[in-house]
Amino acid sequence: MPASKPMKRKRALTSALFISLLILAHVVLVLLYNNVIMTGSRLNRVDHQFHQLTEDLEYLILGDSHAQDGLNPGVLPNGFNFASSGENWVQTYYKLNHILKDTNTKFRTLVLPFDLHSFSSFRSGRFEDLYYWSQYIEFIELGEMTGERYKHLPEIIEGRYFPYFGQGRSFLRLFAGLGKKDTRPLIKGYIGFDEEGKIVPRTRSPEAKKRARRHFKGADPVSENLAVFFKRILKLCNDRGINVVLVKFPVTREYYSAVGELIQIDEVDKEVSRLVPPGSNTRILDFRRLFFDQQELLADVDHLNPKGAEILTKLAFEQFPKKAP
Amino acid sequence: MLFNSLEYLVFLPVVVALYFAIRPRYRWILLLAASYYFYMCWKAEYVVLIVGSTLIDYFAAHRMARMPTRRAKKKYLILSLVANLGLLFAFKYFNFFNDSIREVLHRFNVVYDVPGFHFLLPVGISFYTFQTLSYTIDVYRGKKEPEKHLGLFALYVSFFPQLVAGPIERSTRLLPQLARTQTFDFERMQQGLQLILWGFFKKVVIADRLAVYVNAVYNSPENHEGAPLIVATYFFAFQIYCDFSGYSDIAIGSAMILGYDLMENFTRPYFSRSVAEFWKRWHISLSEWFRDYLYLSIGGNRVVRWRWFANLFVVFLLSGFWHGANWTFLVWGALHGTYLVASILTTSLRDRIGTLLRAAKWPRLTAAFQIVMTFHLVILGWVFFRANSLSDALTILSRMTPWKGWAPGRLMVGLRETEFIIAVGSVAILVILDFMQRRTTTKLVLPDRPVWYRWLAFYSLIFGILIFGRFTSEEFIYFQF
């Protein structure tokens, strides 16, 4: 039976009230997320510290967790570690682009990770923490590159208007005190690996296999998309006379052999080395096997602990270029 | 198109708005176009298969109705069976049989060189072929007049809410509804949205989160021992339930908004007190299909005892095979067939034990015991269902040592601690809600509650999905079948 006019009016008002309350709750959540939860996140803290810099840098470190945890800028004269966990070449490119174009911070050498999994397609197109990355990544341009201008529309919407999407962990941490909040001091963007000693020798081998599979199983070890953005990074630096240091970070023997079961390491090494133009201002430093016999310097199968990071940074610094190209 | 995609969130409101905006006589065209578009978003060329199946069954049913004798009708029934099952065989089972034959002949040093059929399995093929088959069989049996309107029949085969993963609707239920003029009903829209939200919650909050853990363990069982294997198996039980029943809820809810009633596909299956009851509550539309079109056709329980058992066993074996061309599904089906036969054989023994233990005195305790037992029998079956191979399933079972692997470093596989807590918490919410609805037949009955209660439930669901959901657009498990 069709609804009467007063009934229709009542329904319209009820629906309007329901939607208004929904929008209000959404706004409250956005504000809560941006102003309370986000402020304390590591990503935000490092970002904030970087944008507070008033002097130029000698060394800027970008890249994923290997660089984030493996290089201590406190050891370097005038360095800053702006790397972040899970960061792929797409993200690094846009972050670098932002630093070069939108900030006044200058630097002479860019340090990047150059690891076995750095080009693996397992992280190609993977964007987490969109609330943060949407301020850097040009999603429309990214879509255009693949021929689909609006391919990343969901990421744009989520990043800009629904920052709390899927952030249940952060809310639980805020309201129920679940999970550990990282309040350790941040020194030049660096905190260090926060789970020291998690991997004991007995569990190292299964853990190594698990991580190796995560990085390479069913994945293209050299993703074309990531290679494109890596070359763009090198070009940006080359055009501006910035040195680039590519670091192959130390890993455990177990991880190295587990990876060897999934990919042809030598072949992948050769392929990614070809992405670096000969005679460019780029230097590759290979420390991959450095701590095979000192595995107490690793916090897990492929990340250095703070002590390992300090030793590696000193060793790497000896080979860093000391002046502009 | 996936239900849990941004596209569907736009697609459904647009279809609903257009549907009620245009004249009723043209609505079937809109729904048919929308259904084909929905399917073609996945792989456009495979729409030919649906159209082909529709035309053959439409033609076969009409010819059948004109035939004077049952024998003459049978020819057209066979045409429909061959066309639909042939399609299913070609895309789904050919490679399995081909590889099995090659393996057997290879052992006898016989060269067998028939190449495989390397095409992508059309999504939902097992569902829509079974749906159209039910129509031609019903026409053959005289239970249904052939549908005159080809457009409506095509819509019955391809109706988008239930096209790719059911519920497998009967023509006797759905076709008359499609022929009726539907009017917009505010209450139905509310109920439909409520079901859709609940379906989304089950899919993106529970199933997709559990999937991370389950995949990490089941894709490399040799690397795990004890607790992770046990936890992953329990998680899979809830993952598959939430994934599939979530899909069914979204399907039923979407159809409800448009004015159509699809059948219930799940009614709290993990509260079943026997395996037989479980099959009356789990994937009901498929269980009923097998009962009506296979089990009863081969005699059901109106035959000698051994034939009855054989009938049960065959039906479950085929039900397992329906899910996929893999030995794991066959073993899963055989296991459930064995459960049913064993339960019949042990009825009197169990009754005697019950009397001895005075079970009637503690009906709740007895019921709880039966529920737990049934749940664990079902869980054992899920090991075979989810494992990638039979050897993986056996590895999992042999390494399920309950006293090992409880250290947090070993237990947390793929999920961080807080994610694990969310996973367990959301499963607890599901079980509590299922338990609370034990006296009702429909899900989430809210209409009788006060407004603040209903709104609170709506807001909790919406923000629960947004905050705790995993938005990775994971496919529904049953898409692969």
GROMACS .gro file of N, CA, C and O in nm, chain B residues 264 266-267 437-443 445:
model
   44
  589GLU      N    1   1.657  -1.797   0.210
  589GLU     CA    2   1.764  -1.797   0.311
  589GLU      C    3   1.864  -1.906   0.274
  589GLU      O    4   1.825  -2.017   0.236
  591PHE      N    5   2.160  -1.959   0.483
  591PHE     CA    6   2.226  -2.002   0.606
  591PHE      C    7   2.139  -1.969   0.727
  591PHE      O    8   2.089  -1.857   0.735
  592THR      N    9   2.122  -2.066   0.816
  592THR     CA   10   2.055  -2.033   0.942
  592THR      C   11   2.138  -2.088   1.057
  592THR      O   12   2.122  -2.203   1.094
  762GLN      N   13   1.987  -1.497   1.819
  762GLN     CA   14   1.879  -1.511   1.721
  762GLN      C   15   1.824  -1.652   1.713
  762GLN      O   16   1.759  -1.689   1.616
  763ARG      N   17   1.854  -1.733   1.817
  763ARG     CA   18   1.816  -1.874   1.808
  763ARG      C   19   1.666  -1.896   1.800
  763ARG      O   20   1.622  -1.999   1.754
  764ARG      N   21   1.588  -1.799   1.845
  764ARG     CA   22   1.443  -1.820   1.843
  764ARG      C   23   1.375  -1.749   1.726
  764ARG      O   24   1.255  -1.743   1.718
  765THR      N   25   1.454  -1.691   1.639
  765THR     CA   26   1.394  -1.622   1.524
  765THR      C   27   1.439  -1.690   1.395
  765THR      O   28   1.536  -1.764   1.394
  766THR      N   29   1.367  -1.662   1.290
  766THR     CA   30   1.404  -1.724   1.164
  766THR      C   31   1.476  -1.627   1.072
  766THR      O   32   1.552  -1.667   0.986
  767THR      N   33   1.450  -1.499   1.089
  767THR     CA   34   1.521  -1.403   1.003
  767THR      C   35   1.634  -1.337   1.081
  767THR      O   36   1.634  -1.334   1.203
  768LYS      N   37   1.727  -1.285   1.003
  768LYS     CA   38   1.846  -1.229   1.066
  768LYS      C   39   1.824  -1.087   1.114
  768LYS      O   40   1.753  -1.010   1.053
  770VAL      N   41   1.670  -0.918   1.356
  770VAL     CA   42   1.534  -0.865   1.360
  770VAL      C   43   1.533  -0.737   1.444
  770VAL      O   44   1.546  -0.741   1.565
   0.00000   0.00000   0.00000
